Short mmCIF file of C-alpha atoms and ligand atoms in Angstrom, two decimals:
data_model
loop_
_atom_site.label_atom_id
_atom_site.label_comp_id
_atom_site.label_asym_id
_atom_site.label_seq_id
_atom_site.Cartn_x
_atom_site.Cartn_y
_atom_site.Cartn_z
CA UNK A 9 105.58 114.47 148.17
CA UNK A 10 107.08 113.62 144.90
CA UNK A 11 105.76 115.34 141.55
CA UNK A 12 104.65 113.57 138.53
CA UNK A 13 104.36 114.94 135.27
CA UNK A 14 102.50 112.81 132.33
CA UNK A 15 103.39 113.64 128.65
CA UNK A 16 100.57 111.49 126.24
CA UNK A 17 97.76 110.91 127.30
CA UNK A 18 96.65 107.50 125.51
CA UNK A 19 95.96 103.62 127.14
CA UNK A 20 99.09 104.08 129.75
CA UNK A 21 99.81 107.33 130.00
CA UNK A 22 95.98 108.38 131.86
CA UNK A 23 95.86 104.95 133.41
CA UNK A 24 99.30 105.07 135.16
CA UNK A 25 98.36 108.89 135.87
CA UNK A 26 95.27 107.60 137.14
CA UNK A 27 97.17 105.03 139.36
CA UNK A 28 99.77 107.42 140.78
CA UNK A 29 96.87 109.91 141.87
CA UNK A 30 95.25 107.25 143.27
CA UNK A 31 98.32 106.09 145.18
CA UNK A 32 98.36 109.24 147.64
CA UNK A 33 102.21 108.86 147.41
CA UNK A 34 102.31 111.16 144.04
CA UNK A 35 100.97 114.72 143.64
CA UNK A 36 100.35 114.49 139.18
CA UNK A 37 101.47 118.03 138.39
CA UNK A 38 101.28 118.48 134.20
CA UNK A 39 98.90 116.50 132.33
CA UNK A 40 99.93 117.09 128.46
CA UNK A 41 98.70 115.89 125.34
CA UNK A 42 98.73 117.57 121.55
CA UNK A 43 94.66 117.71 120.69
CA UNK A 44 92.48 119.63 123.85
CA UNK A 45 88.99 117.53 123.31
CA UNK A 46 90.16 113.86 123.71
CA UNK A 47 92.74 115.99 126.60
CA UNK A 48 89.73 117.16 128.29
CA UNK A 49 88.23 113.74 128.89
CA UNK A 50 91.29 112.06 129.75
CA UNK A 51 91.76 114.68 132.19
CA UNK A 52 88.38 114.11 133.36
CA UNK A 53 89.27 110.29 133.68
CA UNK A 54 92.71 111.03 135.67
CA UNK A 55 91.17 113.51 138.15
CA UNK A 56 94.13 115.63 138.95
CA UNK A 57 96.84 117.33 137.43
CA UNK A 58 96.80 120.69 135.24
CA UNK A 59 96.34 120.26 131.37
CA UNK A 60 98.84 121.36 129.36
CA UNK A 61 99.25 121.64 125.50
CA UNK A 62 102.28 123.10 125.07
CA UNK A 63 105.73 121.41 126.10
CA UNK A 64 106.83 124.82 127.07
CA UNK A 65 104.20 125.51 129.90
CA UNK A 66 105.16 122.38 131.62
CA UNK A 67 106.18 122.78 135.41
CA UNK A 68 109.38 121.85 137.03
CA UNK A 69 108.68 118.48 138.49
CA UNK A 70 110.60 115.35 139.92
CA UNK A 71 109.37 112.66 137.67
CA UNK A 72 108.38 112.77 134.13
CA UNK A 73 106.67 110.43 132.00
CA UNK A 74 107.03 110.07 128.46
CA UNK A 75 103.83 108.17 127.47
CA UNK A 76 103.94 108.46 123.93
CA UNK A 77 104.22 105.85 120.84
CA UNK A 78 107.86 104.36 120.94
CA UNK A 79 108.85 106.00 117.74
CA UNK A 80 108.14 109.62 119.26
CA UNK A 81 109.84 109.32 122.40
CA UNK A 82 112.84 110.24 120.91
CA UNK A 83 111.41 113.98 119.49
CA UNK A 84 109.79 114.12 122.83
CA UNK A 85 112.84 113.80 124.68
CA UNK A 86 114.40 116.45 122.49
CA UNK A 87 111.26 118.82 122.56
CA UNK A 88 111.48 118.68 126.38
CA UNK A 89 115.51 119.33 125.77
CA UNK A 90 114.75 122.14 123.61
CA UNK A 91 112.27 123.60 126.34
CA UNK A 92 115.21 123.03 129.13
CA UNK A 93 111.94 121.38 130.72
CA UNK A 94 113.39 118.57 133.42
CA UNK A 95 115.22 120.60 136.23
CA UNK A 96 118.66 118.29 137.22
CA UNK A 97 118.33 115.60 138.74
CA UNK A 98 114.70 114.58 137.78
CA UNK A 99 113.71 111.73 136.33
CA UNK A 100 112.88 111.50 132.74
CA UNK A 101 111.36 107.59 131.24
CA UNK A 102 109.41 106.14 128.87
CA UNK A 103 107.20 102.69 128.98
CA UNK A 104 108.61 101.19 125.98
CA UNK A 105 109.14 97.47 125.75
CA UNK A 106 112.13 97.57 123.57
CA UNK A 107 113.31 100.75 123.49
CA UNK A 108 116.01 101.90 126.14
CA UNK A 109 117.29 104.44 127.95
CA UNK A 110 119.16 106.22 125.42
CA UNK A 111 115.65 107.17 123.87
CA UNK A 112 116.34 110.02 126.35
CA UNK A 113 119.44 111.25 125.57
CA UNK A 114 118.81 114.97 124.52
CA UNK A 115 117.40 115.06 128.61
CA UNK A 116 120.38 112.54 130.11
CA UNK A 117 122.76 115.54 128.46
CA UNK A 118 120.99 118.35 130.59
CA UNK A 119 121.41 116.68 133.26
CA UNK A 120 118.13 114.44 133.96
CA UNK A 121 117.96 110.58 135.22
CA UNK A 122 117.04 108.65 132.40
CA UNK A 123 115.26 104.81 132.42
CA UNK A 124 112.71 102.69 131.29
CA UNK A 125 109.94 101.30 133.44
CA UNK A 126 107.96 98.31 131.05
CA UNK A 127 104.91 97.33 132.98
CA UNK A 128 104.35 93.45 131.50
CA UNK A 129 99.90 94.70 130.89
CA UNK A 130 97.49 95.51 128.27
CA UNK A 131 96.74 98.74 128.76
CA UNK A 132 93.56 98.50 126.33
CA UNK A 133 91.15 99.74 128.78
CA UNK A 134 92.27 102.24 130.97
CA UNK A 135 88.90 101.71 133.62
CA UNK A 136 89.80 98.00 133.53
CA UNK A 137 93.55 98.81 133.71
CA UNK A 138 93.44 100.97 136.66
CA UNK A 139 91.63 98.12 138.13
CA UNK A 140 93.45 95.12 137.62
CA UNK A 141 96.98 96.31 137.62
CA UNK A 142 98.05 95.22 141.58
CA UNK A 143 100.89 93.05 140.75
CA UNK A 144 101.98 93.73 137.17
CA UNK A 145 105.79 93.30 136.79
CA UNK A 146 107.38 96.17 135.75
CA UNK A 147 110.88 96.08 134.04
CA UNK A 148 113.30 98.94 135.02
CA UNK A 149 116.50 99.93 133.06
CA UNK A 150 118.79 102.86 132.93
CA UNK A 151 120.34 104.74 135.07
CA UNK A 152 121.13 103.45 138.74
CA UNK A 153 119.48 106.68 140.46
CA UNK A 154 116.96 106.80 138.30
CA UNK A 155 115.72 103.02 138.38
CA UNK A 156 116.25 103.45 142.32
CA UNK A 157 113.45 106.07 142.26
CA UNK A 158 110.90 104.48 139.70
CA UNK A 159 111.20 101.17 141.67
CA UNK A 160 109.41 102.96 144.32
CA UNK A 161 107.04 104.46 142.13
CA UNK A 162 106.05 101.08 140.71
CA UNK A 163 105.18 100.15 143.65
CA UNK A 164 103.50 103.10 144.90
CA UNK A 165 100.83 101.54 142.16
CA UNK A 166 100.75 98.47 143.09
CA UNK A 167 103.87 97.22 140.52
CA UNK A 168 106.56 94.60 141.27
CA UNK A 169 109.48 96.47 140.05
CA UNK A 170 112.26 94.52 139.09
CA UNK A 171 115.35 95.27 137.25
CA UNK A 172 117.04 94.12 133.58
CA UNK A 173 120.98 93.53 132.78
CA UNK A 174 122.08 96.82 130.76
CA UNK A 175 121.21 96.43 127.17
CA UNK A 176 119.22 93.69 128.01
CA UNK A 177 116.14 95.54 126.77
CA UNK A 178 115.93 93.93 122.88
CA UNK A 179 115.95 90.51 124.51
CA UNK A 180 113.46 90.59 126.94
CA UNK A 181 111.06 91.93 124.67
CA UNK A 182 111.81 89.36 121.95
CA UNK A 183 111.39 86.96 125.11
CA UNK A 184 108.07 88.32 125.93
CA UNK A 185 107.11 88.55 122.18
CA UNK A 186 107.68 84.88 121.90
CA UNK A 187 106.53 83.61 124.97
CA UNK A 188 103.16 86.44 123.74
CA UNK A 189 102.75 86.31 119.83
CA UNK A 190 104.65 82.87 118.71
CA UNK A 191 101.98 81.07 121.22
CA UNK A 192 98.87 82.56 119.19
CA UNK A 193 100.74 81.57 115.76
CA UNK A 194 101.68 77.78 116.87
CA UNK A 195 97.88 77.86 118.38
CA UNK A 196 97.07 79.07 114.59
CA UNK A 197 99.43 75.84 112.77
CA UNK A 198 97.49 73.47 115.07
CA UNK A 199 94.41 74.57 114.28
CA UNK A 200 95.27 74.51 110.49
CA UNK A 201 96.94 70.76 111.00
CA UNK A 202 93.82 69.34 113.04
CA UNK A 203 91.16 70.82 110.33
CA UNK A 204 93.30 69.31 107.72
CA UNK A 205 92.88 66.00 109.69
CA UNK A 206 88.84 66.34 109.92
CA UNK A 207 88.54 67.70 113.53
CA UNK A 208 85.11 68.86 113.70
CA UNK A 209 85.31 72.98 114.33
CA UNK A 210 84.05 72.90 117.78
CA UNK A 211 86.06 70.38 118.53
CA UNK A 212 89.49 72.30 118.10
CA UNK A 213 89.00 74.11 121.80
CA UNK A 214 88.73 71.91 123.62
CA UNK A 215 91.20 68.90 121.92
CA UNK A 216 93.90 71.38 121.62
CA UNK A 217 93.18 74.13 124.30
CA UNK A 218 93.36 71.24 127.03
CA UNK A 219 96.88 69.91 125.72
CA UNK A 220 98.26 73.18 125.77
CA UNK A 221 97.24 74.14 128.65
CA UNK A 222 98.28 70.87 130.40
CA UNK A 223 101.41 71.48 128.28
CA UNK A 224 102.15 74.52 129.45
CA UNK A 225 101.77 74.57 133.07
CA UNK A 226 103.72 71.48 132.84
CA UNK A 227 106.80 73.55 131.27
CA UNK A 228 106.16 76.67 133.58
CA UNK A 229 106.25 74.56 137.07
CA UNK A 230 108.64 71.59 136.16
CA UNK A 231 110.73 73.67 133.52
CA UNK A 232 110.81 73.00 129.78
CA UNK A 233 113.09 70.20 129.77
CA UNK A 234 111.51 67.40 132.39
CA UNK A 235 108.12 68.69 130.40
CA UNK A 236 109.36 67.74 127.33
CA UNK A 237 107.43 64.77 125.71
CA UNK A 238 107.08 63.28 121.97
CA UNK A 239 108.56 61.64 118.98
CA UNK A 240 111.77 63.93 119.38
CA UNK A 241 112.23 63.22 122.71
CA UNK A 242 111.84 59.77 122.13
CA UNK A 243 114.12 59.58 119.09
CA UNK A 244 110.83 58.30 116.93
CA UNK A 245 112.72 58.87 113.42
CA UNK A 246 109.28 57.62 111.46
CA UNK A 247 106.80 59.79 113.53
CA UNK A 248 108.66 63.02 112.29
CA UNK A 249 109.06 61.91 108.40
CA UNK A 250 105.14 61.25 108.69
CA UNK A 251 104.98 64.90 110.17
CA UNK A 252 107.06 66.16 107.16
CA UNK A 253 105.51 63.87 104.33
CA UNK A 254 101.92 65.89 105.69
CA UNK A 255 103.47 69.27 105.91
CA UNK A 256 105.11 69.20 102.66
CA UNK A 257 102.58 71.43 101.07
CA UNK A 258 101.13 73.33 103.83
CA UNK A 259 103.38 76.22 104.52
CA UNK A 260 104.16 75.40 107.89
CA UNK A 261 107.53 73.09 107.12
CA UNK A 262 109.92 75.45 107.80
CA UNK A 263 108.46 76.56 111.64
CA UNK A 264 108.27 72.83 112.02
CA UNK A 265 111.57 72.19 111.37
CA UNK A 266 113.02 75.37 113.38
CA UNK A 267 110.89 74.33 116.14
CA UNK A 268 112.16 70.61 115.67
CA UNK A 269 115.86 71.58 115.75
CA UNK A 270 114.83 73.51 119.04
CA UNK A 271 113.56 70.44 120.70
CA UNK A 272 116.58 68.17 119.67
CA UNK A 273 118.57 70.92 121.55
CA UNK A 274 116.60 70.96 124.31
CA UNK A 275 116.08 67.08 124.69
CA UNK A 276 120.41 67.40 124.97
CA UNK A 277 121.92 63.90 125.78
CA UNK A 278 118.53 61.94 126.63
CA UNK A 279 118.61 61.41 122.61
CA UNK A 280 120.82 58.59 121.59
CA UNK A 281 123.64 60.06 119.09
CA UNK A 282 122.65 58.18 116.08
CA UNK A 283 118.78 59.28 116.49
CA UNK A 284 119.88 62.78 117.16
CA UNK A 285 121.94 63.21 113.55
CA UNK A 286 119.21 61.80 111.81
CA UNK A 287 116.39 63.95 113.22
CA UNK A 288 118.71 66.67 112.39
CA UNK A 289 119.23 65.83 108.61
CA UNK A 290 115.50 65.82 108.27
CA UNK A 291 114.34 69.22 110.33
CA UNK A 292 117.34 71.38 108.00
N1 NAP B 19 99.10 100.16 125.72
C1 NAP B 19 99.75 99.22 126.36
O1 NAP B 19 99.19 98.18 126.70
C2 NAP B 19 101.21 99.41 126.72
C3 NAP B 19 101.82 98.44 127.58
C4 NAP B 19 103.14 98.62 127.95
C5 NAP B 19 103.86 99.70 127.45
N2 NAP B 19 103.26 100.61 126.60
C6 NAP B 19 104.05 101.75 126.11
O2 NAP B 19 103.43 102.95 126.52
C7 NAP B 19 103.72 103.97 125.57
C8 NAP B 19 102.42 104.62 125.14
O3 NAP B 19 101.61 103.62 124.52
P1 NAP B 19 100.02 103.77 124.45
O4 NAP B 19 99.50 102.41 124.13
O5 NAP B 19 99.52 104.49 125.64
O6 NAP B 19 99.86 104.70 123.16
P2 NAP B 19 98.57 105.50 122.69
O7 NAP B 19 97.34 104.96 123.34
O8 NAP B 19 98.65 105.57 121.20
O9 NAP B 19 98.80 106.95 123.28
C9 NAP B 19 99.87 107.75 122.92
C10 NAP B 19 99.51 109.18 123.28
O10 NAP B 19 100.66 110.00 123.03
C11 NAP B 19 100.21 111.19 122.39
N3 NAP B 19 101.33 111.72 121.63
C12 NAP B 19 101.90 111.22 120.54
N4 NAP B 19 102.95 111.99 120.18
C13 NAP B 19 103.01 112.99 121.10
C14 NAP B 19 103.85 114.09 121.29
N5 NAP B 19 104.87 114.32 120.45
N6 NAP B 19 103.62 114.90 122.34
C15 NAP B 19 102.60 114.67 123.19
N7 NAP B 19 101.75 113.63 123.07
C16 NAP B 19 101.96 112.81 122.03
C17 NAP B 19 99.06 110.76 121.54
O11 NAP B 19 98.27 111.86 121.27
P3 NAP B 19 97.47 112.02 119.87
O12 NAP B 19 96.14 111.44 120.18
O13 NAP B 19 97.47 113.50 119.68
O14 NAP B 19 98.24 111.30 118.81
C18 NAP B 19 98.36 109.75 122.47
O15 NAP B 19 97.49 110.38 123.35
C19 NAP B 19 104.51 103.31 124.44
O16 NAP B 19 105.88 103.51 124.68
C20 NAP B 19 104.15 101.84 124.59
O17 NAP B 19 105.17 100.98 124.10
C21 NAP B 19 101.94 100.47 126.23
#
């Protein structure tokens, strides 16, 4: 059975401990955090492995996580280095979103398999985590060997591994923060536009949570451009200088236009040329 050894012991790094000792398929060697009382109970939560608090007692094992806050993986890696931890040939990763591979250097240079595994969760609640993570996608990058091995071990937890292009790691988490964060803040300019416009409070749910949602399953099944609707789409030259005449003072004119140059693009040729360079005039 393959080893597992866990450094940080925060919202991933206990629940994917917990996961892989629950899996059977794992045996959790080294548990390791800096501070022994919150250790303790996060040991308590994982239910195997041995605590450690000291990089230097750590085991030889065949996996090793690096489960701490992105900008310490790097003096992680090169604590382990320094400790000539990772035996050759073991696999050294961390569960950054953006961050890559060569977070690990100092360990790739002794030898070790480095890579990224990004489960796509919210780790927020490691009880809840444990529980509902069947089926997260988990995005692997690094070396061949390496992603090879964790594949399996995402799915020893109930992942679906999958892999990214090489250096592909910045994009896909600016995809995800898009597709995550810009969503809230476009929620956020609706809201603002609507109360501007006298929509009662407890009527912003539901008149803009059921358009959205319509709105987005619509672009999700069909694809964004047969869901594409509105005034852009339809080359509606007066709707948009309304939409700019109201913005004007509100803050939210230059996302509208970047947004509004986005949809020209992605309407392509079903706007009319003439239409198209004067929608563009107005959202620069
Ligand atoms: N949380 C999520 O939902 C989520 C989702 C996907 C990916 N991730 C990734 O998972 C990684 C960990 O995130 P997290 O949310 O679990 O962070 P977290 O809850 O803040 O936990 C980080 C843990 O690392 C420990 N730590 C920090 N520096 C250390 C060091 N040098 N040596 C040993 N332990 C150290 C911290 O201990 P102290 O208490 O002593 O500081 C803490 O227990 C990050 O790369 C993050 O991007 C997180």
């Amino acid at each position: 059975m393959q080893t597992l050894t866990v450094v940080g012991l925060g919202r991933l790094g206990r629940s994917v401990a917990r996961l892989a000792a629950l899996s059977g398929a794992y045996r959790l060697l080294d548990v390791m955090g800096r501070r022994l009382p919150p250790l303790e109970e996060a040991r308590a939560f994982v239910g195997a492995g041995r605590l450690v608090s000291d990089i230097r007692q750590l085991a030889p094992a065949d996996l090793y996580l690096l489960a701490v806050p992105d900008a310490a993986i790097a003096s992680c890696a090169r604590a382990l280095a320094a400790a000539g931890v990772a035996p050759e040939g073991s696999v050294v990763f961390h569960a950054s979103g953006v961050g890559d591979a060569s977070l690990l250097q100092p360990m790739a240079e002794q030898g070790a398999l480095t890579a990224s595994l990004h489960p796509a969760f919210s780790f927020a609640d490691p009880g809840r985590a444990v529980e509902g993570f069947a089926g997260t996608l988990c995005a692997l990058e690094g070396d061949e060997e390496a992603c090879r091995r964790l594949g399996a071990f995402a799915r020893a937890l109930g992942g679906r591994p999958f892999r990214l292009a090489p250096g592909g790691k910045a994009a896909y988490h600016a995809g995800l923060s898009v597709a995550s964060n810009f969503l809230v803040a476009l929620t956020e300019m609706a809201r603002q536009l609507t109360a501007r416009a006298g929509v009662p409070p407890e009527l912003t749910q539901p008149l803009l949570g059921g358009l959205m949602r319509q709105t987005l399953d619509n672009a999700l099944e069909m694809g964004p451009y047969d869901a594409l609707t509105g005034p852009i789409l339809r080359g509606d030259i007066g709707t948009v200088e309304r939409h700019l005449e109201v913005l004007a003072d509100t803050g939210l004119l230059p996302a509208y236009r970047a947004l509004g140059r986005q949809v020209v693009a992605l309407a392509g040729d079903r706007l009319q040329e003439p239409a198209r360079q004067q929608l563009l005039s107005l959202l620069y």
